[in-house]
Amino acid sequence: MQEPVMSEVRVRFAPSPTGYFHLGSARSLLFNWLFARRHGGAFILRIEDTDRTRYHEEAVSDMLDGMRWLGLDWDEGPEVDGPYGPYYQSQRLSLYQDYAQRLLDSGHAYKCYCSLEDLEQMRREQQQRGLPSGYDRRCRTLTARQQAEREAQGMVPVIRLKVPLMGTTSFHDLIRGQIEVQNEKLDDLVLLKSDGFPTYHLAVVVDDHLMRISHVLRADEWIPTTPHRILIYDALGWTPPLFAHLPIILSPTGQGKMSKRKTVDADGREYNVLIHEFRAAGYLPEAMFNFLALIGWAYDDKTEILTRQQIIQNFDLTHVSSAPAKFSYDKLDWMNGVYIRSLEVDDLAGRLLPFLSRVSPDVDVETVRRITPLVQERLTALADVVAWTDFFFTDKLDLEPESLIEKKMTAEQAIQVLEQSYQVLGELPTFDEQAIEAGLRAKAEEMGLKARQFFGTLRIAATGKRVAPPLFGTLAILGREKVLQRVARARELLVS
RNA sequence: GCCCCCAUCGUCUAGUGGACUAGGACACAGCCCUUUCAAGGCUGCGACGGGGAUUCGAAUUCCCCUGGGGGCACCA
């Protein structure tokens, strides 16, 4: 691929605000952004809100929030504006109408008076007879008089593109090479709807041209619409931008693409799809960035963890794969863990705080800071911190008496463990990690119990959990008073 | 049904005709470490969908088949 001249690169991401910001969008968006940053070009955000029936109020803010969270800034678009605005298509309606008229005048388009019912019936018949579906062009040959008759009846037309009946339309895809389609397979698509709004096809061409977009990077699923796109450029006498079609992201099961809805695996487990869901679950934006970049693109044959700068500097369309990719939550979890482990303790504690504050009002910064090193290498996502450490912030432990008795131990021994621990811990001159460990180990040995048994019983008494952060550090942070209280309560439970 | 795209371990991928007994990562299994769980270390399992053709030589180029995915709206 030829290296584009730096100043010429202008790419855009153009979502339609019909739903929440999801993974598939995020990946397309990221690749566009990377391409712009890699080539020192401009990244433009344009809102394609031409479908009033599917418009979703919160969609735009959800996307902007998600972009800010991922650190993807835009040079032109909502909130920042720019020389080619407005950047909402709903504010550009007269533009599309002008160009639609222009196509009508030049004979590249025509008015179609077919009703939605007509079209539906036509499709049904085509389906039944096994014919390829598509508009049958019955209004393409209407005479001026026939048109006037329909207008007189109050029929409001749409404007359709006059697709050439013969020949082929082709384009060069930067990732896939030459793609060619026979014009006879293309139907006369609607450019302007009867409500005066443009369809996607018209609006996108007009805006990409007027906004001087140089490269269009978008998902695979758009390939079939590209020849139509090219034809509209031709009809307007414009030069199309360069296209690159990105491999689609498939759900983990491989049964279809990642949609805006929840995906469910074979066991019926639900997975996150929306960006704000990943955020709420405690995936780090830097991990999401890294992971998304690696779906369909690779830096080399071994590097997985890359900084934002490394990715920008090395991003390259020639290394974008053309095969679809299944999304792997396992690998994302692994990568998020890697990023969590690499954080400075203060940084991580700061990110953990909101998750804990949400479940308990008594959470204090200092305690979170002390707890953080205990859980850092155990977290898959930030929200996991709650399950790991909630016992620090509440005295309501769910204790089952039987759970206090470790394997190959009698109830009598468990009681002994608790009583002896109570005594040892009560008498320690200082209640720090080292002193606690030394005192308890000596006692365990004296009693002839395995560390596993002794500490297991104590762990459950202090935390209510069979699996918990390292015991000695945990006890030190809980403090002597709470620990003794919990040990005593556990003993009561066993005795009664 | 019609059109289009795609094809390397279970998954993400490296691979751009000889450096390939095909490399890495996730997942999985085993061992080590170990107070639980992790993390970490080591080892293992594991792929070029099939058939032709081109070539001295093919994972890599071409064709066919098969399989998977996507698209066929007055949605984007």
Coordinates of C-alpha atoms (C1' of nucleotides) in Angstrom, one line a residue:
Chain A
M1 CA 0.0 0.0 0.0
Q2 CA 1.2 3.5 -0.8
E3 CA 1.9 5.6 2.2
P4 CA -0.6 8.4 2.1
V5 CA 0.7 11.9 2.3
M6 CA 0.3 13.1 5.8
S7 CA -1.7 16.2 5.4
E8 CA -4.2 14.4 3.1
V9 CA -5.4 11.9 5.6
R10 CA -8.9 12.6 6.9
V11 CA -10.9 9.8 8.3
R12 CA -14.2 9.7 10.1
F13 CA -16.3 7.5 12.2
A14 CA -20.0 8.0 11.5
P15 CA -22.3 6.2 13.9
S16 CA -26.0 6.3 13.8
P17 CA -27.5 7.0 17.2
T18 CA -29.8 4.0 17.4
G19 CA -28.4 2.2 20.4
Y20 CA -25.6 2.0 22.9
F21 CA -21.9 2.1 22.0
H22 CA -20.8 -1.5 21.5
L23 CA -17.7 -3.5 20.8
G24 CA -18.1 -3.7 17.1
S25 CA -18.4 0.1 16.8
A26 CA -15.5 0.5 19.2
R27 CA -13.2 -1.5 17.1
S28 CA -14.0 0.2 13.8
L29 CA -13.7 3.5 15.6
L30 CA -10.4 2.6 17.1
F31 CA -8.9 1.6 13.7
N32 CA -10.0 4.8 12.2
W33 CA -8.6 6.8 15.0
L34 CA -5.3 4.8 14.9
F35 CA -5.1 5.4 11.2
A36 CA -5.5 9.1 11.6
R37 CA -3.0 9.4 14.4
R38 CA -0.5 7.1 12.7
H39 CA -0.5 9.4 9.6
G40 CA -0.9 12.7 11.4
G41 CA -4.3 13.1 9.8
A42 CA -7.6 14.3 11.1
F43 CA -10.2 12.2 12.9
I44 CA -13.7 13.3 12.4
L45 CA -16.8 12.3 14.2
R46 CA -20.1 12.6 12.4
I47 CA -23.5 11.6 13.7
E48 CA -25.7 10.0 11.1
D49 CA -29.1 10.7 12.6
T50 CA -31.2 10.6 9.5
D51 CA -33.5 7.8 10.7
R52 CA -36.0 9.5 12.9
T53 CA -37.9 6.3 13.7
R54 CA -34.9 4.6 15.3
Y55 CA -33.3 7.6 16.9
H56 CA -32.2 6.9 20.5
E57 CA -31.8 9.8 22.9
E58 CA -28.9 8.6 24.9
A59 CA -26.9 7.0 22.1
V60 CA -24.7 10.0 21.3
S61 CA -23.8 10.8 24.9
D62 CA -23.1 7.1 25.6
M63 CA -20.8 7.0 22.6
L64 CA -19.0 10.2 23.5
D65 CA -18.5 9.0 27.1
G66 CA -17.2 5.7 25.9
M67 CA -14.8 7.5 23.5
R68 CA -13.5 9.7 26.2
W69 CA -13.1 6.7 28.5
L70 CA -11.0 4.9 25.9
G71 CA -9.0 8.1 25.2
L72 CA -10.1 8.5 21.7
D73 CA -10.3 12.1 20.9
W74 CA -11.8 13.7 17.8
D75 CA -10.6 16.7 15.8
E76 CA -13.9 17.7 14.3
G77 CA -17.4 16.7 15.4
P78 CA -19.9 17.2 18.2
E79 CA -18.7 19.6 20.9
V80 CA -15.6 20.6 19.1
D81 CA -17.0 21.6 15.7
G82 CA -14.7 22.3 12.8
P83 CA -14.6 23.9 9.3
Y84 CA -16.8 21.3 7.6
G85 CA -19.8 21.3 10.0
P86 CA -22.4 20.8 11.1
Y87 CA -21.5 17.3 12.1
Y88 CA -25.0 16.1 12.7
Q89 CA -26.7 15.0 9.5
S90 CA -30.1 16.1 10.7
Q91 CA -28.7 19.6 10.5
R92 CA -27.6 19.2 6.9
L93 CA -30.9 18.2 5.2
S94 CA -31.0 21.0 2.6
L95 CA -27.6 19.9 1.3
Y96 CA -28.8 16.4 0.6
Q97 CA -32.0 17.7 -1.0
D98 CA -29.9 19.9 -3.3
Y99 CA -27.8 17.1 -4.4
A100 CA -30.7 14.8 -4.9
Q101 CA -32.3 17.5 -7.1
R102 CA -29.0 17.8 -9.0
L103 CA -29.1 14.0 -9.7
L104 CA -32.7 14.3 -10.9
D105 CA -31.7 17.2 -13.2
S106 CA -28.8 15.3 -14.7
G107 CA -30.9 12.2 -15.3
H108 CA -29.0 10.1 -12.8
A109 CA -32.1 9.7 -10.6
Y110 CA -35.8 9.5 -10.9
K111 CA -38.9 9.8 -8.8
C112 CA -40.6 6.7 -7.6
Y113 CA -44.2 6.7 -6.3
C114 CA -44.4 3.1 -5.1
S115 CA -45.9 2.8 -1.7
L116 CA -44.4 0.7 1.1
E117 CA -47.2 -1.8 0.6
D118 CA -46.5 -2.0 -3.2
L119 CA -42.9 -2.7 -2.4
E120 CA -43.7 -5.3 0.2
Q121 CA -46.0 -7.1 -2.1
M122 CA -43.3 -7.1 -4.8
R123 CA -40.8 -8.6 -2.4
R124 CA -43.2 -11.3 -1.3
E125 CA -43.8 -12.3 -4.9
Q126 CA -40.1 -12.3 -5.7
Q127 CA -39.4 -14.5 -2.7
Q128 CA -42.2 -16.9 -3.7
R129 CA -40.9 -17.2 -7.2
G130 CA -37.3 -17.6 -6.0
L131 CA -36.2 -14.5 -7.8
P132 CA -33.4 -12.2 -6.5
S133 CA -35.0 -9.5 -4.4
G134 CA -34.7 -5.9 -5.4
Y135 CA -36.8 -3.0 -6.7
D136 CA -38.2 -3.9 -10.1
R137 CA -37.8 -0.3 -11.5
R138 CA -41.4 0.1 -12.5
C139 CA -41.3 3.9 -11.9
R140 CA -38.0 4.3 -13.8
T141 CA -39.8 4.7 -17.1
L142 CA -42.7 6.9 -16.0
T143 CA -43.5 9.6 -18.4
A144 CA -43.9 13.2 -17.3
R145 CA -47.7 12.9 -17.6
Q146 CA -47.8 9.8 -15.5
Q147 CA -45.7 11.5 -12.9
A148 CA -48.0 14.5 -13.0
E149 CA -51.0 12.2 -12.5
R150 CA -49.5 10.7 -9.4
E151 CA -48.5 14.1 -8.0
A152 CA -52.1 15.2 -8.6
Q153 CA -53.3 12.3 -6.5
G154 CA -51.1 13.6 -3.6
M155 CA -48.6 10.9 -3.9
V156 CA -45.2 11.9 -2.5
P157 CA -42.3 10.3 -4.3
V158 CA -38.9 9.1 -3.1
I159 CA -35.9 9.7 -5.3
R160 CA -34.1 6.6 -6.6
L161 CA -30.7 6.2 -8.2
K162 CA -30.7 5.1 -11.9
V163 CA -28.2 2.3 -11.7
P164 CA -26.6 1.4 -15.1
L165 CA -28.3 -1.7 -16.5
M166 CA -25.1 -3.1 -17.8
G167 CA -21.4 -3.2 -17.1
T168 CA -19.6 -3.6 -13.8
T169 CA -18.7 -1.5 -10.9
S170 CA -15.4 -2.1 -9.1
F171 CA -13.2 -0.6 -6.4
H172 CA -9.9 -1.3 -4.9
D173 CA -10.1 -2.3 -1.2
L174 CA -6.9 -1.5 0.7
I175 CA -7.2 -4.7 2.6
R176 CA -8.8 -7.1 0.1
G177 CA -7.8 -5.9 -3.3
Q178 CA -10.1 -5.6 -6.2
I179 CA -13.8 -6.1 -5.7
E180 CA -16.1 -6.2 -8.6
V181 CA -19.9 -6.4 -9.0
Q182 CA -22.1 -6.6 -12.1
N183 CA -24.4 -3.7 -12.3
E184 CA -27.4 -5.9 -13.2
K185 CA -27.2 -7.3 -9.7
L186 CA -27.6 -3.8 -8.2
D187 CA -31.0 -2.3 -7.7
D188 CA -32.2 1.3 -7.9
L189 CA -31.7 2.3 -4.3
V190 CA -33.6 5.2 -2.6
L191 CA -31.5 8.4 -2.2
L192 CA -34.1 10.6 -0.7
K193 CA -37.0 9.4 1.4
S194 CA -40.6 10.7 1.1
D195 CA -40.1 12.6 4.3
G196 CA -37.4 14.6 2.7
F197 CA -34.6 12.9 4.7
P198 CA -31.8 11.3 2.8
T199 CA -31.0 7.7 3.1
Y200 CA -27.7 6.6 4.4
H201 CA -26.4 6.1 0.9
L202 CA -26.8 9.6 -0.3
A203 CA -25.9 11.3 3.0
V204 CA -22.7 9.5 3.5
V205 CA -21.5 10.3 0.0
V206 CA -22.4 13.9 0.2
D207 CA -20.8 14.3 3.6
D208 CA -17.7 12.3 2.9
H209 CA -17.1 14.4 -0.1
L210 CA -17.8 17.7 1.4
M211 CA -15.8 16.9 4.5
R212 CA -12.9 15.8 2.3
I213 CA -12.7 12.3 3.7
S214 CA -9.7 10.5 2.3
H215 CA -10.1 7.0 3.6
V216 CA -13.1 5.0 4.7
L217 CA -12.4 2.2 7.1
R218 CA -15.5 0.3 8.1
A219 CA -16.6 -3.2 8.9
D220 CA -16.9 -6.0 6.4
E221 CA -20.6 -6.1 6.4
W222 CA -20.6 -2.9 4.3
I223 CA -18.9 -4.4 1.3
P224 CA -22.1 -5.1 -0.5
T225 CA -23.2 -1.4 -0.4
T226 CA -19.9 -0.1 -1.7
P227 CA -20.6 -0.5 -5.4
H228 CA -23.8 1.6 -4.9
R229 CA -21.6 4.2 -3.2
I230 CA -19.2 4.3 -6.1
L231 CA -22.1 4.8 -8.5
I232 CA -23.4 7.8 -6.6
Y233 CA -19.9 9.3 -6.7
D234 CA -19.9 8.7 -10.4
A235 CA -23.3 10.3 -10.9
L236 CA -22.2 13.4 -9.0
G237 CA -18.9 13.5 -10.9
W238 CA -16.9 13.1 -7.7
T239 CA -13.9 10.9 -6.9
P240 CA -14.6 8.4 -4.2
P241 CA -12.3 8.0 -1.2
L242 CA -10.2 4.9 -0.6
F243 CA -11.9 2.0 1.1
A244 CA -10.7 -0.5 3.5
H245 CA -13.0 -3.1 4.9
L246 CA -12.2 -4.4 8.3
P247 CA -12.9 -8.0 9.4
I248 CA -16.0 -8.3 11.4
I249 CA -16.0 -9.3 15.1
L250 CA -18.0 -12.5 15.7
S251 CA -19.5 -13.5 19.0
P252 CA -17.5 -16.0 21.1
T253 CA -19.7 -18.8 19.9
G254 CA -19.1 -17.8 16.3
Q255 CA -22.8 -17.8 15.7
G256 CA -23.1 -14.4 14.1
K257 CA -21.6 -11.0 14.7
M258 CA -21.4 -9.2 18.0
S259 CA -24.6 -7.3 18.2
K260 CA -25.9 -4.5 20.3
R261 CA -27.7 -7.1 22.4
K262 CA -26.3 -9.4 25.0
T263 CA -24.5 -12.5 23.6
V264 CA -25.0 -15.8 25.4
D265 CA -22.7 -18.7 25.3
A266 CA -23.5 -22.4 25.2
D267 CA -23.9 -22.5 29.0
G268 CA -26.3 -19.7 28.9
R269 CA -23.8 -17.2 30.4
E270 CA -24.3 -13.7 29.4
Y271 CA -21.5 -11.6 28.1
N272 CA -20.8 -7.9 28.0
V273 CA -21.1 -6.2 24.6
L274 CA -21.6 -2.6 25.4
I275 CA -18.7 -0.4 26.3
H276 CA -20.3 1.0 29.4
E277 CA -20.8 -2.6 30.6
F278 CA -17.1 -3.3 30.3
R279 CA -16.4 -0.1 32.1
A280 CA -18.9 -0.9 34.9
A281 CA -17.3 -4.4 35.3
G282 CA -13.9 -2.8 35.8
Y283 CA -12.1 -3.4 32.6
L284 CA -9.3 -0.8 32.3
P285 CA -9.5 1.5 29.3
E286 CA -5.9 0.8 28.5
A287 CA -6.5 -2.9 28.4
M288 CA -9.6 -2.5 26.2
F289 CA -7.6 -0.3 23.9
N290 CA -4.8 -2.8 23.6
F291 CA -7.2 -5.7 23.2
L292 CA -9.4 -4.1 20.6
A293 CA -6.3 -3.1 18.6
L294 CA -5.3 -6.8 18.4
I295 CA -8.6 -8.0 16.9
G296 CA -7.7 -8.2 13.3
W297 CA -4.3 -6.5 13.6
A298 CA -1.0 -7.8 14.9
Y299 CA 2.2 -6.0 15.6
D300 CA 4.5 -9.0 15.2
D301 CA 4.7 -12.7 15.9
K302 CA 4.9 -12.5 19.6
T303 CA 4.1 -9.1 21.2
E304 CA 0.7 -8.9 22.9
I305 CA 1.1 -6.1 25.4
L306 CA 1.6 -2.8 23.6
T307 CA 1.4 0.8 24.8
R308 CA -0.9 3.2 23.2
Q309 CA 2.1 4.9 21.6
Q310 CA 3.5 1.7 20.2
I311 CA 0.2 0.8 18.7
I312 CA -0.1 4.3 17.1
Q313 CA 3.4 4.2 15.7
N314 CA 3.0 0.8 14.2
F315 CA -0.6 0.6 13.1
D316 CA -0.7 -0.4 9.5
L317 CA -3.5 -1.5 7.1
T318 CA -1.3 -4.1 5.5
H319 CA -1.2 -6.0 8.7
V320 CA -4.9 -6.0 9.1
S321 CA -6.3 -9.5 8.6
S322 CA -9.2 -10.1 6.2
A323 CA -10.7 -13.0 8.1
P324 CA -13.4 -12.5 10.7
A325 CA -12.4 -12.8 14.4
K326 CA -14.3 -14.3 17.3
F327 CA -14.2 -12.2 20.4
S328 CA -12.4 -14.0 23.3
Y329 CA -13.5 -12.9 26.8
D330 CA -10.9 -15.3 28.2
K331 CA -8.1 -13.4 26.6
L332 CA -9.5 -10.0 27.4
D333 CA -9.7 -11.1 31.1
W334 CA -6.1 -12.2 31.0
M335 CA -5.0 -8.9 29.4
N336 CA -7.0 -6.9 31.9
G337 CA -5.3 -8.8 34.7
V338 CA -1.9 -8.0 33.2
Y339 CA -2.8 -4.3 33.1
I340 CA -4.1 -4.3 36.7
R341 CA -1.0 -6.0 37.9
S342 CA 1.2 -3.4 36.2
L343 CA -0.5 -0.5 37.9
E344 CA 1.1 1.5 40.8
V345 CA -0.6 0.7 44.1
D346 CA -1.9 4.2 44.6
D347 CA -3.3 4.3 41.1
L348 CA -5.0 1.0 41.5
A349 CA -6.4 1.9 44.9
G350 CA -7.8 5.0 43.4
R351 CA -9.6 3.0 40.7
L352 CA -10.9 0.5 43.2
L353 CA -12.3 3.0 45.6
P354 CA -15.5 3.8 43.6
F355 CA -16.3 0.1 43.3
L356 CA -16.1 -0.4 47.0
S357 CA -17.8 2.8 48.0
R358 CA -20.8 1.8 45.9
V359 CA -21.4 -1.3 48.1
S360 CA -20.4 0.0 51.5
P361 CA -20.6 3.6 52.8
D362 CA -17.8 3.0 55.4
V363 CA -15.1 2.5 52.9
D364 CA -12.1 4.7 53.6
V365 CA -9.3 5.6 51.3
E366 CA -6.5 4.5 53.7
T367 CA -7.9 1.0 54.2
V368 CA -8.4 0.6 50.4
R369 CA -4.8 1.6 49.9
R370 CA -3.6 -1.0 52.4
I371 CA -5.9 -3.7 51.0
T372 CA -4.8 -3.1 47.4
P373 CA -1.5 -5.0 47.4
L374 CA -3.3 -8.0 48.8
V375 CA -5.7 -8.3 45.9
Q376 CA -3.8 -6.7 43.0
E377 CA -2.6 -10.0 41.5
R378 CA -6.0 -11.7 42.1
L379 CA -8.2 -9.3 40.2
T380 CA -9.5 -10.0 36.7
A381 CA -11.6 -6.9 36.7
L382 CA -11.9 -4.0 39.2
A383 CA -15.4 -5.0 40.2
D384 CA -14.0 -8.3 41.5
V385 CA -12.5 -6.4 44.4
V386 CA -15.9 -6.4 46.1
A387 CA -16.2 -10.1 46.3
W388 CA -12.6 -10.3 47.5
T389 CA -12.7 -7.7 50.2
D390 CA -16.2 -7.0 51.4
F391 CA -15.5 -8.7 54.8
F392 CA -13.2 -5.8 55.6
F393 CA -16.2 -3.4 55.6
T394 CA -18.9 -5.5 57.2
D395 CA -19.1 -7.6 60.3
K396 CA -21.9 -9.7 59.0
L397 CA -20.1 -12.8 57.9
D398 CA -22.1 -15.8 56.6
L399 CA -20.5 -18.5 58.7
E400 CA -21.4 -22.2 58.4
P401 CA -20.1 -24.0 61.5
E402 CA -19.0 -27.0 59.3
S403 CA -17.0 -24.9 57.1
L404 CA -14.7 -24.0 60.0
I405 CA -13.6 -27.6 60.2
E406 CA -10.9 -28.3 57.7
K407 CA -10.3 -31.6 56.0
K408 CA -9.0 -34.4 58.3
M409 CA -9.8 -32.4 61.4
T410 CA -12.2 -32.8 64.2
A411 CA -14.5 -30.2 65.5
E412 CA -12.6 -30.4 68.7
Q413 CA -9.4 -29.4 66.9
A414 CA -11.1 -26.6 65.1
I415 CA -12.2 -25.2 68.5
Q416 CA -8.7 -25.6 69.7
V417 CA -7.3 -23.6 66.7
L418 CA -9.7 -20.8 67.4
E419 CA -9.0 -20.7 71.1
Q420 CA -5.2 -20.9 70.7
S421 CA -5.3 -18.3 68.0
Y422 CA -7.3 -16.0 70.2
Q423 CA -4.7 -16.3 72.9
V424 CA -1.7 -15.9 70.7
L425 CA -3.1 -12.9 68.8
G426 CA -4.3 -11.3 72.0
E427 CA -0.8 -11.5 73.5
L428 CA 1.2 -10.3 70.5
P429 CA 3.2 -7.2 71.4
T430 CA 2.6 -5.7 68.0
F431 CA -0.2 -6.7 65.6
D432 CA 1.7 -6.6 62.3
E433 CA 2.0 -9.1 59.5
Q434 CA 5.4 -10.5 60.6
A435 CA 4.4 -10.9 64.2
I436 CA 1.1 -12.5 63.4
E437 CA 2.7 -15.0 61.0
A438 CA 5.5 -15.9 63.5
G439 CA 3.1 -16.4 66.4
L440 CA 0.6 -18.4 64.5
R441 CA 3.1 -20.7 62.7
A442 CA 4.7 -21.6 66.0
K443 CA 1.3 -22.4 67.4
A444 CA 0.3 -24.5 64.4
E445 CA 3.5 -26.5 64.7
E446 CA 3.0 -27.0 68.4
M447 CA -0.4 -28.4 67.9
G448 CA 0.8 -30.7 65.2
L449 CA -1.6 -29.3 62.6
K450 CA -0.8 -28.6 59.0
A451 CA -0.6 -25.0 58.0
R452 CA -3.4 -25.7 55.6
Q453 CA -5.7 -26.8 58.3
F454 CA -4.8 -24.3 61.0
F455 CA -4.9 -21.3 58.7
G456 CA -7.9 -22.6 56.8
T457 CA -10.0 -22.6 59.9
L458 CA -8.8 -19.2 61.0
R459 CA -9.3 -17.8 57.5
I460 CA -12.9 -18.7 57.5
A461 CA -13.4 -17.3 61.0
A462 CA -11.8 -14.0 60.1
T463 CA -13.2 -13.5 56.5
G464 CA -16.1 -15.8 56.2
K465 CA -14.6 -17.1 53.0
R466 CA -12.8 -20.3 52.0
V467 CA -10.9 -18.3 49.4
A468 CA -9.5 -15.0 50.5
P469 CA -6.5 -12.6 50.3
P470 CA -3.3 -13.7 52.1
L471 CA -4.2 -14.3 55.7
F472 CA -1.5 -12.5 57.7
G473 CA -1.8 -9.3 55.9
T474 CA -5.5 -9.5 56.1
L475 CA -5.5 -9.9 59.8
A476 CA -3.1 -7.0 60.3
I477 CA -5.4 -4.7 58.4
L478 CA -8.5 -5.9 60.1
G479 CA -6.9 -5.0 63.4
R480 CA -6.6 -6.9 66.6
E481 CA -10.0 -6.0 68.0
K482 CA -12.0 -7.1 65.0
V483 CA -10.0 -10.3 64.6
L484 CA -10.4 -11.3 68.2
Q485 CA -14.1 -10.6 68.0
R486 CA -14.5 -12.7 64.9
V487 CA -12.4 -15.6 66.2
A488 CA -14.5 -15.6 69.4
R489 CA -17.7 -15.6 67.5
A490 CA -16.6 -18.5 65.3
R491 CA -15.7 -20.4 68.4
E492 CA -19.1 -19.8 69.9
L493 CA -20.7 -21.1 66.7
L494 CA -18.7 -24.3 66.9
V495 CA -19.2 -24.9 70.6
S496 CA -23.0 -24.5 70.4
Chain B
rG1 C1' -33.2 -18.1 -3.1
rC2 C1' -29.7 -14.3 -5.1
rC3 C1' -25.1 -11.5 -4.4
rC4 C1' -20.5 -10.7 -1.7
rC5 C1' -16.5 -11.8 1.7
rC6 C1' -13.4 -15.2 4.3
rA7 C1' -10.4 -19.9 5.4
rU8 C1' -3.1 -21.6 9.8
rC9 C1' -3.7 -25.0 16.8
rG10 C1' -10.4 -24.9 20.6
rU11 C1' -9.7 -19.1 20.2
rC12 C1' -6.7 -14.6 18.6
rU13 C1' -2.7 -14.6 15.4
rA14 C1' 2.9 -14.7 12.9
rG15 C1' 3.7 -16.2 8.0
rU16 C1' 4.0 -11.6 1.5
rG17 C1' 7.6 -19.1 -2.8
rG18 C1' 13.2 -21.8 0.1
rA19 C1' 15.4 -19.3 7.0
rC20 C1' 8.7 -23.9 8.6
rU21 C1' 10.6 -30.9 11.9
rA22 C1' 4.9 -23.8 11.0
rG23 C1' 6.5 -19.2 15.8
rG24 C1' 3.8 -16.5 19.9
rA25 C1' -0.5 -15.5 23.1
rC26 C1' -5.2 -17.1 25.5
rA27 C1' -7.5 -21.5 27.1
rC28 C1' -6.5 -26.5 28.7
rA29 C1' -3.3 -30.5 31.3
rG30 C1' 1.0 -31.7 34.4
rC31 C1' 5.0 -30.3 37.6
rC32 C1' 7.4 -26.5 40.8
rC33 C1' 6.4 -22.5 44.4
rU34 C1' 2.6 -22.1 48.3
rU35 C1' -1.8 -20.8 54.5
rU36 C1' -6.6 -20.6 50.4
rC37 C1' -7.0 -18.3 45.7
rA38 C1' -4.1 -16.0 42.5
rA39 C1' 0.4 -14.5 40.4
rG40 C1' 5.1 -16.5 38.7
rG41 C1' 8.4 -20.5 36.5
rC42 C1' 9.0 -25.0 33.6
rU43 C1' 6.8 -28.8 30.5
rG44 C1' 3.0 -30.7 27.5
rC45 C1' -1.4 -30.9 24.2
rG46 C1' -2.6 -28.7 19.7
rA47 C1' -3.3 -26.1 13.1
rC48 C1' -1.9 -25.0 7.3
rG49 C1' -10.3 -27.8 5.4
rG50 C1' -10.2 -31.2 0.7
rG51 C1' -8.8 -31.9 -4.5
rG52 C1' -6.3 -30.4 -8.7
rA53 C1' -2.7 -26.9 -11.3
rU54 C1' 1.9 -23.8 -11.6
rU55 C1' 7.1 -24.4 -9.7
rC56 C1' 13.4 -27.5 -8.8
rG57 C1' 10.4 -26.1 -4.4
rA58 C1' 3.8 -24.0 -1.9
rA59 C1' 0.9 -22.5 4.5
rU60 C1' 2.2 -18.7 0.8
rU61 C1' 0.2 -18.2 -6.5
rC62 C1' -4.3 -20.0 -9.6
rC63 C1' -8.9 -23.1 -10.3
rC64 C1' -12.8 -26.2 -8.3
rC65 C1' -15.2 -28.2 -4.0
rU66 C1' -16.5 -27.8 1.0
rG67 C1' -17.2 -25.0 5.3
rG68 C1' -18.1 -20.4 7.8
rG69 C1' -19.7 -15.4 7.8
rG70 C1' -22.1 -11.1 5.9
rG71 C1' -25.6 -8.4 2.7
rC72 C1' -30.2 -8.3 -0.1
rA73 C1' -35.5 -1.7 3.6
rC74 C1' -38.3 5.0 2.2
rC75 C1' -32.2 1.1 8.7
rA76 C1' -27.6 2.4 9.1

